[in-house]
Tab-separated table of C-alpha atoms in Angstrom:
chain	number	residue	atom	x	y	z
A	1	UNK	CA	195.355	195.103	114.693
A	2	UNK	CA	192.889	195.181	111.403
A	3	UNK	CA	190.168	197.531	111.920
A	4	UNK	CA	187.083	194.903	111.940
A	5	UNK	CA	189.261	193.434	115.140
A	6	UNK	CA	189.249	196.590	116.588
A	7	UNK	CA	185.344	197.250	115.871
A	8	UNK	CA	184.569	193.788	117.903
A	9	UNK	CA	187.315	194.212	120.268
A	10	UNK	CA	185.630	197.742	121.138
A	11	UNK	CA	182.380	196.321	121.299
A	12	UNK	CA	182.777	193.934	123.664
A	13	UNK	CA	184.473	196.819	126.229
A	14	UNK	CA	182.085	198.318	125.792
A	15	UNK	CA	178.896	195.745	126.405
A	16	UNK	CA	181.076	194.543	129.741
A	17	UNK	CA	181.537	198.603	130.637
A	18	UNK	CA	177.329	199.184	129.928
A	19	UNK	CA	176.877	195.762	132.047
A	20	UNK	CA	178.689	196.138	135.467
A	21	UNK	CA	177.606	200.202	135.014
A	22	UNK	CA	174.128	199.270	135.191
A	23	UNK	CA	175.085	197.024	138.170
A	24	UNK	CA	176.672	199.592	140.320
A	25	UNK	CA	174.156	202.055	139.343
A	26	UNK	CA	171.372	200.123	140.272
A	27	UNK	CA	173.235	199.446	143.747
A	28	UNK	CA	173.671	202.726	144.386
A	29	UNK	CA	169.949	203.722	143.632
A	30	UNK	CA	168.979	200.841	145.585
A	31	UNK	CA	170.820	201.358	148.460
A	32	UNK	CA	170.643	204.675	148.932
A	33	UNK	CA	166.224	204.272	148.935
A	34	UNK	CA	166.893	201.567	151.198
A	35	UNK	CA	168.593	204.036	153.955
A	36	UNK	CA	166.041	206.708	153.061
A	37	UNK	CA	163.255	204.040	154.102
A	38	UNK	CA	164.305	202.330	156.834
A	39	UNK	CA	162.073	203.162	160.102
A	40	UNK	CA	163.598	202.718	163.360
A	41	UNK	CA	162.825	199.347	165.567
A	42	UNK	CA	160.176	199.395	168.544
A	43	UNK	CA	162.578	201.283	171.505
A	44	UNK	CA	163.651	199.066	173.927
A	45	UNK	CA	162.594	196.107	171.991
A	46	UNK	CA	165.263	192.774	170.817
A	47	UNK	CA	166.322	194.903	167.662
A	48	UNK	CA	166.735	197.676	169.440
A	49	UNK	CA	168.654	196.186	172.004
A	50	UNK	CA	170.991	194.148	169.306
A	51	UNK	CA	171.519	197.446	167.943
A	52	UNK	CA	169.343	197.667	164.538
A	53	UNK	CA	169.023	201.308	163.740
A	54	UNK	CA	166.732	200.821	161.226
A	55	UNK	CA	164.296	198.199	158.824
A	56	UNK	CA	162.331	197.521	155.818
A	57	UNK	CA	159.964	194.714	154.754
A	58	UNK	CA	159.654	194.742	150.898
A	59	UNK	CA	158.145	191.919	148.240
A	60	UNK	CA	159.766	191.301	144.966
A	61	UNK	CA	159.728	188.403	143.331
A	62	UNK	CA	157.206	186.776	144.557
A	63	UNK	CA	158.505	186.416	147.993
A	64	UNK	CA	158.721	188.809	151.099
A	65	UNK	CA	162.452	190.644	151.904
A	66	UNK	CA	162.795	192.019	155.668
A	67	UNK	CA	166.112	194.214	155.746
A	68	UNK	CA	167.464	195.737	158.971
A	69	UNK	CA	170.586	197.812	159.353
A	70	UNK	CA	173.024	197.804	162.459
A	71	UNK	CA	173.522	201.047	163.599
A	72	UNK	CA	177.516	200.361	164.047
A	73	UNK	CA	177.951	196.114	163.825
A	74	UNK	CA	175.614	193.648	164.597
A	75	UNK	CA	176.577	191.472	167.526
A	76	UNK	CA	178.063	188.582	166.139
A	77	UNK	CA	178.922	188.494	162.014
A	78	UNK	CA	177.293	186.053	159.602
A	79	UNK	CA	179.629	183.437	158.407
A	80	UNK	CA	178.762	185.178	154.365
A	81	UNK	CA	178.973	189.160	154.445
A	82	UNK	CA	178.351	190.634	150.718
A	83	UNK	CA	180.678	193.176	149.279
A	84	UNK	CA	180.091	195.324	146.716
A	85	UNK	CA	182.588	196.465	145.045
A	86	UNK	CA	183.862	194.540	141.811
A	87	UNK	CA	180.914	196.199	139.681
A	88	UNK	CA	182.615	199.905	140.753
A	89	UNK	CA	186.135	198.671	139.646
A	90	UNK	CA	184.842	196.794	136.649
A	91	UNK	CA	182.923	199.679	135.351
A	92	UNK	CA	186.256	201.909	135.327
A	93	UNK	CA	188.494	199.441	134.216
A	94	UNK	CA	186.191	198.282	131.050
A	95	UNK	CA	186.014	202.987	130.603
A	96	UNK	CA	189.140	203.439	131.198
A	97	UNK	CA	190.072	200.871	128.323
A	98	UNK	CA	187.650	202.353	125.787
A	99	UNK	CA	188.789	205.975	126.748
A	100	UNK	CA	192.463	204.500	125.494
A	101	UNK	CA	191.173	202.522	122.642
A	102	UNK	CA	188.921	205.050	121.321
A	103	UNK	CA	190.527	208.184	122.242
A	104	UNK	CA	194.124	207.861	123.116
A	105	UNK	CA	194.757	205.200	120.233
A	106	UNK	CA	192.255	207.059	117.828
A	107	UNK	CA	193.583	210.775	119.329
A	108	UNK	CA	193.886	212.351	115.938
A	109	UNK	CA	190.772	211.581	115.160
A	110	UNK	CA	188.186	211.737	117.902
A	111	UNK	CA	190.451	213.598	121.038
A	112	UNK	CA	192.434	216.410	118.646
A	113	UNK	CA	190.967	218.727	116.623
A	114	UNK	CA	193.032	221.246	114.971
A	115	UNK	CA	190.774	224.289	114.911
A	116	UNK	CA	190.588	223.851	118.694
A	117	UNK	CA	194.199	223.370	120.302
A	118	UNK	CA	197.247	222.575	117.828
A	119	UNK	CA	198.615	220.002	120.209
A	120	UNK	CA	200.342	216.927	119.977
A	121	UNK	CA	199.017	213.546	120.859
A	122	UNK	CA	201.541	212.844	123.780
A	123	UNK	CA	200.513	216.608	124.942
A	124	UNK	CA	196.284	215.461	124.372
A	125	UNK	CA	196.897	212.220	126.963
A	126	UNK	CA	199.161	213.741	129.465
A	127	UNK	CA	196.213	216.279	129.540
A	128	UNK	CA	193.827	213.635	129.415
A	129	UNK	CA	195.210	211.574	132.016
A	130	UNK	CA	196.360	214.267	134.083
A	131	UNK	CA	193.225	215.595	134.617
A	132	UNK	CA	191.506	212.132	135.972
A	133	UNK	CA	194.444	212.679	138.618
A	134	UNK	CA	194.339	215.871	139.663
A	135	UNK	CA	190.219	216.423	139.369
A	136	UNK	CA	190.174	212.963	142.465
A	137	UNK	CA	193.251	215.056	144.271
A	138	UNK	CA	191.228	218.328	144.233
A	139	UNK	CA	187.533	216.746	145.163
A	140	UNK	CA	189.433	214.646	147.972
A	141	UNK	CA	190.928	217.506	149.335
A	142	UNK	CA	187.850	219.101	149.611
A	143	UNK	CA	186.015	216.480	151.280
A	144	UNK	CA	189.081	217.012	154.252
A	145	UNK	CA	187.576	220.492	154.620
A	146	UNK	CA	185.359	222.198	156.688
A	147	UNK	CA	183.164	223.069	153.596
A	148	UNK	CA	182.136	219.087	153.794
A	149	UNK	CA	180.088	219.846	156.720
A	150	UNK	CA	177.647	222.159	154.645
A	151	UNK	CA	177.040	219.584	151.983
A	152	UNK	CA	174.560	222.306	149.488
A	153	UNK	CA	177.869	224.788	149.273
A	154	UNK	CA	179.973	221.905	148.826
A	155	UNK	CA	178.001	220.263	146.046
A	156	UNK	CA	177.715	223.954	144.397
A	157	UNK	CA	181.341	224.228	144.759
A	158	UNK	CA	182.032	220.457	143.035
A	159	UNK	CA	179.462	221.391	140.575
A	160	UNK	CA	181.531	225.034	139.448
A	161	UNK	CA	184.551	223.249	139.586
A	162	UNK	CA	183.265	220.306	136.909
A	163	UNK	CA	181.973	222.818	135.064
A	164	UNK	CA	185.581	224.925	134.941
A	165	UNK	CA	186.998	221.773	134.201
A	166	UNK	CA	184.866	221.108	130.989
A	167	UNK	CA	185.501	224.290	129.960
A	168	UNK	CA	189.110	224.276	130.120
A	169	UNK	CA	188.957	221.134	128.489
A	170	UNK	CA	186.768	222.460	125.592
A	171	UNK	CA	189.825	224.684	124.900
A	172	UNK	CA	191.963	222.177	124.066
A	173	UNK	CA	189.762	218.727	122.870
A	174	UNK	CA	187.526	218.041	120.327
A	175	UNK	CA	184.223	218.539	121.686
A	176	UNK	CA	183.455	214.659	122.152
A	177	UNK	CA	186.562	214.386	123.670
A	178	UNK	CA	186.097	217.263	126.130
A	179	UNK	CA	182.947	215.483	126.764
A	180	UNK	CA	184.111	211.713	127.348
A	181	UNK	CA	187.080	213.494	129.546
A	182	UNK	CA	184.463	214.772	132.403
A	183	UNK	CA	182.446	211.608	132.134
A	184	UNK	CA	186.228	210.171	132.881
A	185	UNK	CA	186.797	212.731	135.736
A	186	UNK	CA	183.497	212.139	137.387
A	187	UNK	CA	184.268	208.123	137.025
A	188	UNK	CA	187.417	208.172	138.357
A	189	UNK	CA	185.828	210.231	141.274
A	190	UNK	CA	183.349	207.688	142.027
A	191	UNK	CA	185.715	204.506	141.726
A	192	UNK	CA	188.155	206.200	143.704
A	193	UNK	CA	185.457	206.988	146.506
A	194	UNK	CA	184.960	203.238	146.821
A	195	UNK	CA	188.135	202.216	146.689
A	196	UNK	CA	189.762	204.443	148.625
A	197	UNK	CA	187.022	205.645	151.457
A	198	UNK	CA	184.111	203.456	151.117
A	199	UNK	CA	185.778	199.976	151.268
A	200	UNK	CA	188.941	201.075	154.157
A	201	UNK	CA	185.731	202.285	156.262
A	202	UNK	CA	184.116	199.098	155.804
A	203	UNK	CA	187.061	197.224	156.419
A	204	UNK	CA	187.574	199.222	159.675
A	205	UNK	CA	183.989	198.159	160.333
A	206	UNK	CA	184.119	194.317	159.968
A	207	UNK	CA	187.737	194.695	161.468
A	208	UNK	CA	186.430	195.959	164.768
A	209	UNK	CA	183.720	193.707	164.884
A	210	UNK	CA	185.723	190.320	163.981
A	211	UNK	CA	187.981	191.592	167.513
A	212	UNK	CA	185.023	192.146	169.544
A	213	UNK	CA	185.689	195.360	169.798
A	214	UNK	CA	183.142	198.623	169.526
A	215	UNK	CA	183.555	199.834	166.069
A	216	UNK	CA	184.445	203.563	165.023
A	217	UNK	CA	181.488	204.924	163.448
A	218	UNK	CA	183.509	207.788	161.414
A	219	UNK	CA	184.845	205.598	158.694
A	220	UNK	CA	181.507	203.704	158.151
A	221	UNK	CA	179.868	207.437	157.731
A	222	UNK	CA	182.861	208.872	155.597
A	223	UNK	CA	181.880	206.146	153.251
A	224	UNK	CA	178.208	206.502	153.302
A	225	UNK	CA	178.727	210.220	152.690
A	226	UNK	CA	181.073	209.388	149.573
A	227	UNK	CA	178.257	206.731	148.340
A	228	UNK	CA	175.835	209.683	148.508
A	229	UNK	CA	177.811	212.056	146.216
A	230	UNK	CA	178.259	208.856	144.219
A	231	UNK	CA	174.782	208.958	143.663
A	232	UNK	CA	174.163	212.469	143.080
A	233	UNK	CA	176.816	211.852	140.142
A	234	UNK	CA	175.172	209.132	138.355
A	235	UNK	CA	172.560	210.926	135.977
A	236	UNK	CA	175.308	213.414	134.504
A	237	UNK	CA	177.853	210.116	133.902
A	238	UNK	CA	174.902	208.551	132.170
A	239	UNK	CA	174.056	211.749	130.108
A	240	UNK	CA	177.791	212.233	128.954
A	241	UNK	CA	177.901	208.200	128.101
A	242	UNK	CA	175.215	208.786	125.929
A	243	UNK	CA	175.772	212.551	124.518
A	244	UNK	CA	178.435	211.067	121.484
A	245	UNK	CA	175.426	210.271	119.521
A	246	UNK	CA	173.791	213.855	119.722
A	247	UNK	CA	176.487	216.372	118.247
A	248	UNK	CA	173.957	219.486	119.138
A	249	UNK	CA	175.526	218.567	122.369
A	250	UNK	CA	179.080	218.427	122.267
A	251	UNK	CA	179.065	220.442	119.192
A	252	UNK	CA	178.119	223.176	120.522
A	253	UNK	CA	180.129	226.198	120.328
A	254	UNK	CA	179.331	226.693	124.341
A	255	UNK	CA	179.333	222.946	124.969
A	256	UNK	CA	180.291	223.097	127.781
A	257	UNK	CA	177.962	225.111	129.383
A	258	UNK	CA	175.400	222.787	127.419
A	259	UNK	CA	177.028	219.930	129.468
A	260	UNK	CA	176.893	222.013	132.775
A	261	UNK	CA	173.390	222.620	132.291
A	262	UNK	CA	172.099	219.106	131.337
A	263	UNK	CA	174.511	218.369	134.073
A	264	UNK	CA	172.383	220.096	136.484
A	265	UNK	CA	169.076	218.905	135.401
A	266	UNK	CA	170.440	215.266	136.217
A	267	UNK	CA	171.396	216.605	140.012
A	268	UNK	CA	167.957	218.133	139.937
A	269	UNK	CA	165.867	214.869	139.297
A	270	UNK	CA	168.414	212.886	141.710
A	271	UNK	CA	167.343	215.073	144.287
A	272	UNK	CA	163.850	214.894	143.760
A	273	UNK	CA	164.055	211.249	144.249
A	274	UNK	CA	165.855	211.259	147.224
A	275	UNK	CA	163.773	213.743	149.085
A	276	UNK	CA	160.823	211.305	147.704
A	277	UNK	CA	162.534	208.396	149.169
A	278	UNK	CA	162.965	210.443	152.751
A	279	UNK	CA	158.734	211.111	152.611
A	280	UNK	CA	159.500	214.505	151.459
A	281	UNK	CA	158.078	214.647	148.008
A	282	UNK	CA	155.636	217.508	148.976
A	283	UNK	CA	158.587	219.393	149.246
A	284	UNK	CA	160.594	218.511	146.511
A	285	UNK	CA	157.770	218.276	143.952
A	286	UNK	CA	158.853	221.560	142.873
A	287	UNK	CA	162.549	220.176	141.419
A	288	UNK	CA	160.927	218.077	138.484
A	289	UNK	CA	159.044	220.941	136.783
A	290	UNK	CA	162.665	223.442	137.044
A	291	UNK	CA	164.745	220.213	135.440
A	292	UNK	CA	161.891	219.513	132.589
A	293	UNK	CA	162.024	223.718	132.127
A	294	UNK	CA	165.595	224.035	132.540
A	295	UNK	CA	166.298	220.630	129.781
A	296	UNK	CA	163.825	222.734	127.332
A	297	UNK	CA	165.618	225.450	128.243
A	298	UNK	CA	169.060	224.049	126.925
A	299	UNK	CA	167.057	222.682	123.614
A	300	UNK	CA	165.677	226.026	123.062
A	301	UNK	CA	169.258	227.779	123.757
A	302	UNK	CA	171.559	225.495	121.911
A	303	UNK	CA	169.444	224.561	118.608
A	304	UNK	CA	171.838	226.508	116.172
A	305	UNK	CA	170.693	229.886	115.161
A	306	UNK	CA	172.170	229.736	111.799
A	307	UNK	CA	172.143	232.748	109.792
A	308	UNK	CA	170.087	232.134	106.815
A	309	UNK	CA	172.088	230.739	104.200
A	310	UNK	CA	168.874	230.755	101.327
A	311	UNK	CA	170.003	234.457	100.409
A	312	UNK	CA	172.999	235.395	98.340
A	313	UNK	CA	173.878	233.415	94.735
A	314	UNK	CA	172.806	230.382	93.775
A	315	UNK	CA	175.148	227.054	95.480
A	316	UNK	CA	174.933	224.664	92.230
A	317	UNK	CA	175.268	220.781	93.304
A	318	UNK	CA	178.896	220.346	91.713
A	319	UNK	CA	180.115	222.552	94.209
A	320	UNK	CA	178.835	220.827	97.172
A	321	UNK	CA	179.910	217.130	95.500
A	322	UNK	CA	183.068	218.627	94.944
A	323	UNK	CA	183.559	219.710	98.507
A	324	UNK	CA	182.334	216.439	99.965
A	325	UNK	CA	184.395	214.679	97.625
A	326	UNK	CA	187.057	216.399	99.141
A	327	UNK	CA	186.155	216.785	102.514
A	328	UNK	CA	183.868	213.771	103.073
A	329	UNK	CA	184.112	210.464	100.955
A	330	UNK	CA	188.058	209.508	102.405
A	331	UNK	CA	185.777	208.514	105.291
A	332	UNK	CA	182.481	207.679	103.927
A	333	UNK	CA	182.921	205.443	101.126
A	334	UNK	CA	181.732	202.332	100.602
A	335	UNK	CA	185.899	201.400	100.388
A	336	UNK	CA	187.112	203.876	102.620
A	337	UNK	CA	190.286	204.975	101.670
A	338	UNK	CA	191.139	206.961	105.007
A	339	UNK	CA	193.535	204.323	107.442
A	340	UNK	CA	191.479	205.408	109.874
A	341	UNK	CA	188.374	203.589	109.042
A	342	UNK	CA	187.148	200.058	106.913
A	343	UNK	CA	184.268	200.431	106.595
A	344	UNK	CA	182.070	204.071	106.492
A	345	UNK	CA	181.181	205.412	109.912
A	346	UNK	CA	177.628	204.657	111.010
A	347	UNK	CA	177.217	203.370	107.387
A	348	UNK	CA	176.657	207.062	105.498
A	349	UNK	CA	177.822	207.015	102.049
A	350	UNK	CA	178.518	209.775	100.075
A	351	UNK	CA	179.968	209.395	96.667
A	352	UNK	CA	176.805	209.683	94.965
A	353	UNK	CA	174.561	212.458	94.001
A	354	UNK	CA	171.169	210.301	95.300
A	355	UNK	CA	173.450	209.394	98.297
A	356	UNK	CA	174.223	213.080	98.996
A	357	UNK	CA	171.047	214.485	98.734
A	358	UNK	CA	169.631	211.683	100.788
A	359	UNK	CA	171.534	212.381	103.708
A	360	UNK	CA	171.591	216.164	103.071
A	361	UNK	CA	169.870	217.293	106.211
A	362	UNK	CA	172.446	215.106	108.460
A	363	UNK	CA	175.480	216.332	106.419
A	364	UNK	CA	174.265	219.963	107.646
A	365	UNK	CA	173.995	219.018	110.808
A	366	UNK	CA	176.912	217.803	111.252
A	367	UNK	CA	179.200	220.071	108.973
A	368	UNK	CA	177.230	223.266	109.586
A	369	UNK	CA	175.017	223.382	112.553
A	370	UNK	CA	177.699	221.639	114.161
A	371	UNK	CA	181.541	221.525	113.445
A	372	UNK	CA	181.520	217.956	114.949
A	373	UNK	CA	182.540	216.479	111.175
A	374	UNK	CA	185.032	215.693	109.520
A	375	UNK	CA	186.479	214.098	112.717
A	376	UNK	CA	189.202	216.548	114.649
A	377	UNK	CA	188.675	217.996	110.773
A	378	UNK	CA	191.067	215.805	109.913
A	379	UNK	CA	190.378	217.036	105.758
A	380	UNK	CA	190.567	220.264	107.467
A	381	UNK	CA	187.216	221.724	105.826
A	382	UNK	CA	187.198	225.423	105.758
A	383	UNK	CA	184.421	227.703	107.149
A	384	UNK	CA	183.586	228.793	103.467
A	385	UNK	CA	182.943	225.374	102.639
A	386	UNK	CA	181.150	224.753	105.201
A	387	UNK	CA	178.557	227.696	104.489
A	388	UNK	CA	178.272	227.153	101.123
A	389	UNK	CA	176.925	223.785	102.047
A	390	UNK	CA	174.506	225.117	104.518
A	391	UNK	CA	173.451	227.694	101.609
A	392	UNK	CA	172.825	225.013	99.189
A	393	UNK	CA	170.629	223.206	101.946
A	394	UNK	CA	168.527	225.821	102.872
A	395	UNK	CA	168.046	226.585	98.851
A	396	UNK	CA	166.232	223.574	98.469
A	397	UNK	CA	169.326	220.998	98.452
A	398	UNK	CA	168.689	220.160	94.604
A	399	UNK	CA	170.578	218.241	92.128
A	400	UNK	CA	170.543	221.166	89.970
């Protein structure tokens, strides 16, 4: 498939993954405010008695919304019950197909990296894949445990077990791809709640109550407990979906630990919102100012605290053209020559002097503060070069 195919063919994945995420998101924010808000019906009054367990009035739109929820089933079913459930499958399906577009099909260049783990692409997917597997056996197995029924030691638990799981796969990916691999894990997790918990208790729900019979309330609150660490997971999936344009992140030489901390400020805000949507904001006030400290925190931490390269002899400009001839301009070229690309990534050229010392500051970044380019160092820069770059930056970057 030619490369500009590829380009649209990634694109639109990736609009239809973006679309049906911000669908299932935005049910599972919704939702979950909705069962935070609901107030119980007058006692001993006709909701009561049909069994509503709780209700909301609400205007949007121009027009008033009154919302009640059955505490089990309502008494008879409407002839037009609403699932939802496509936008959760939809969402992994469209990731799942970029993660083996971008990163299984492009493994050499955006999974592997050399420098990291000296593996193989078959090994880099079997790793890949097998850890979307195991990370849903693990977290399911948990949820079978007695630790479920402390919910704060569980979620510290799933949160130290993420966070061992980016590390280990830190040790053998490219940072990005360690990156895009938890987002993956903590996907999987949450498709795999609704399709394997959620929607058989809701089944079992509308089941019981199609036969007339009185419904078990354990599956219906297995699957409102899964939708609940759904949400908790949401900010972090959104961070990592985001974090390939900002190589300070992923980059990092403790990334992550960057991406267990960010991680945390996104569980941290979640929180704060729904104690705010239970009327306990007083009490949770105090959760916004730790995430804003804690994310300044990480900025502070993991800007790169470069020696300083000004000292030393004099880096003249042929040497650093000569390096990013070498190391750079297969990839960013007006006419790439590398396979790998057609056209120069994000549209940085290098093969001339004003173009290099145009783009000097993001040519540090990436090559020095970070080690996030070349790609899996597929030119396999050296760490020499890569100083001597950073020298002639902080010198002045001349064309001298």
């Amino acid at each position: 498939m030619g490369i500009d195919l590829m380009e649209w063919l990634l694109l639109g994945v990736r609009w239809i993954h973006i679309i049906t995420g911000i669908a299932w998101i935005g049910a599972s924010f919704y939702f979950i405010w909705l069962d935070m808000n609901l107030t119980p019906p007058k006692a001993g009054g006709r909701k009561d008695k049909d069994g509503v367990g709780g209700e909301l009035w609400a205007i949007h739109g121009g027009g008033f919304y009154e919302v009640q929820k059955y505490r089990v089933a309502p008494p008879a079913l409407p002839d037009h019950l609403h699932w939802f459930k496509y936008e959760a499958y939809f969402t992994w399906l469209s990731g799942f197909v970029l993660l083996t577009l971008l990163y299984y099909f492009g493994a050499e260049i955006y999974l592997i990296d050399k420098s990291v783990a000296d593996i193989s692409t078959d090994t880099a997917i079997l790793i890949g894949l097998g850890s979307l597997v195991g990370s849903w056996i693990v977290y399911d197995f948990l949820c079978k445990t007695p630790l479920i029924r402390h919910q704060g030691v569980f979620g510290l638990c799933l949160f130290l077990l993420l966070t061992a799981a980016a590390w280990g796969l830190s040790e053998v990916f490219s940072g990005r791809g360690a990156f895009i691999h938890v987002g993956a894990i903590i996907g999987t997790i949450m498709a795999a709640n609704v399709m394997m918990v959620i929607m058989p208790g809701q089944r079992a729900l509308v089941g019981a109550a199609e036969r007339g019979e009185t419904p078990d309330p354990a599956p219906g609150l297995k699957a409102k407990q899964r939708s609940l660490h759904n949400n908790y997971f949401t900010l972090p999936v959104l961070f990592i979906m985001i974090s390939n344009h900002y190589p300070m992140t992923f980059g990092h030489e403790f990334s992550w630990l960057v991406l267990a901390a960010i991680a945390a400020v996104g569980v941290l805000v979640r929180h704060y919102f729904n104690m705010k949507n239970q009327g306990k904001s007083k009490q949770g006030i105090v959760l916004l100012p730790i995430a804003f400290v804690l994310f300044f925190a990480i900025a502070w931490a993991a800007t790169p605290k470069t020696e300083d390269f000004s000292g030393g002899n004099k880096v003249s400009f042929a040497t650093v053209q000569t390096i990013i001839q070498d190391r750079c301009v297969s990839c960013h070229a007006a006419k790439p020559t590398s396979e790998d690309f057609d056209t120069p990534p994000k549209g940085v050229v290098l093969e001339t002097a004003a173009q290099i010392l145009r783009e000097h500051k993001r040519i540090r970044q990436q090559t020095v503060d970070t080690d996030v380019m070349p790609l899996g160092n597929i030119t396999e820069m050296t760490e020499a070069e890569r100083k001597l770059v950073g020298q002639w930056v902080a010198q002045g970057a001349s064309a001298d």
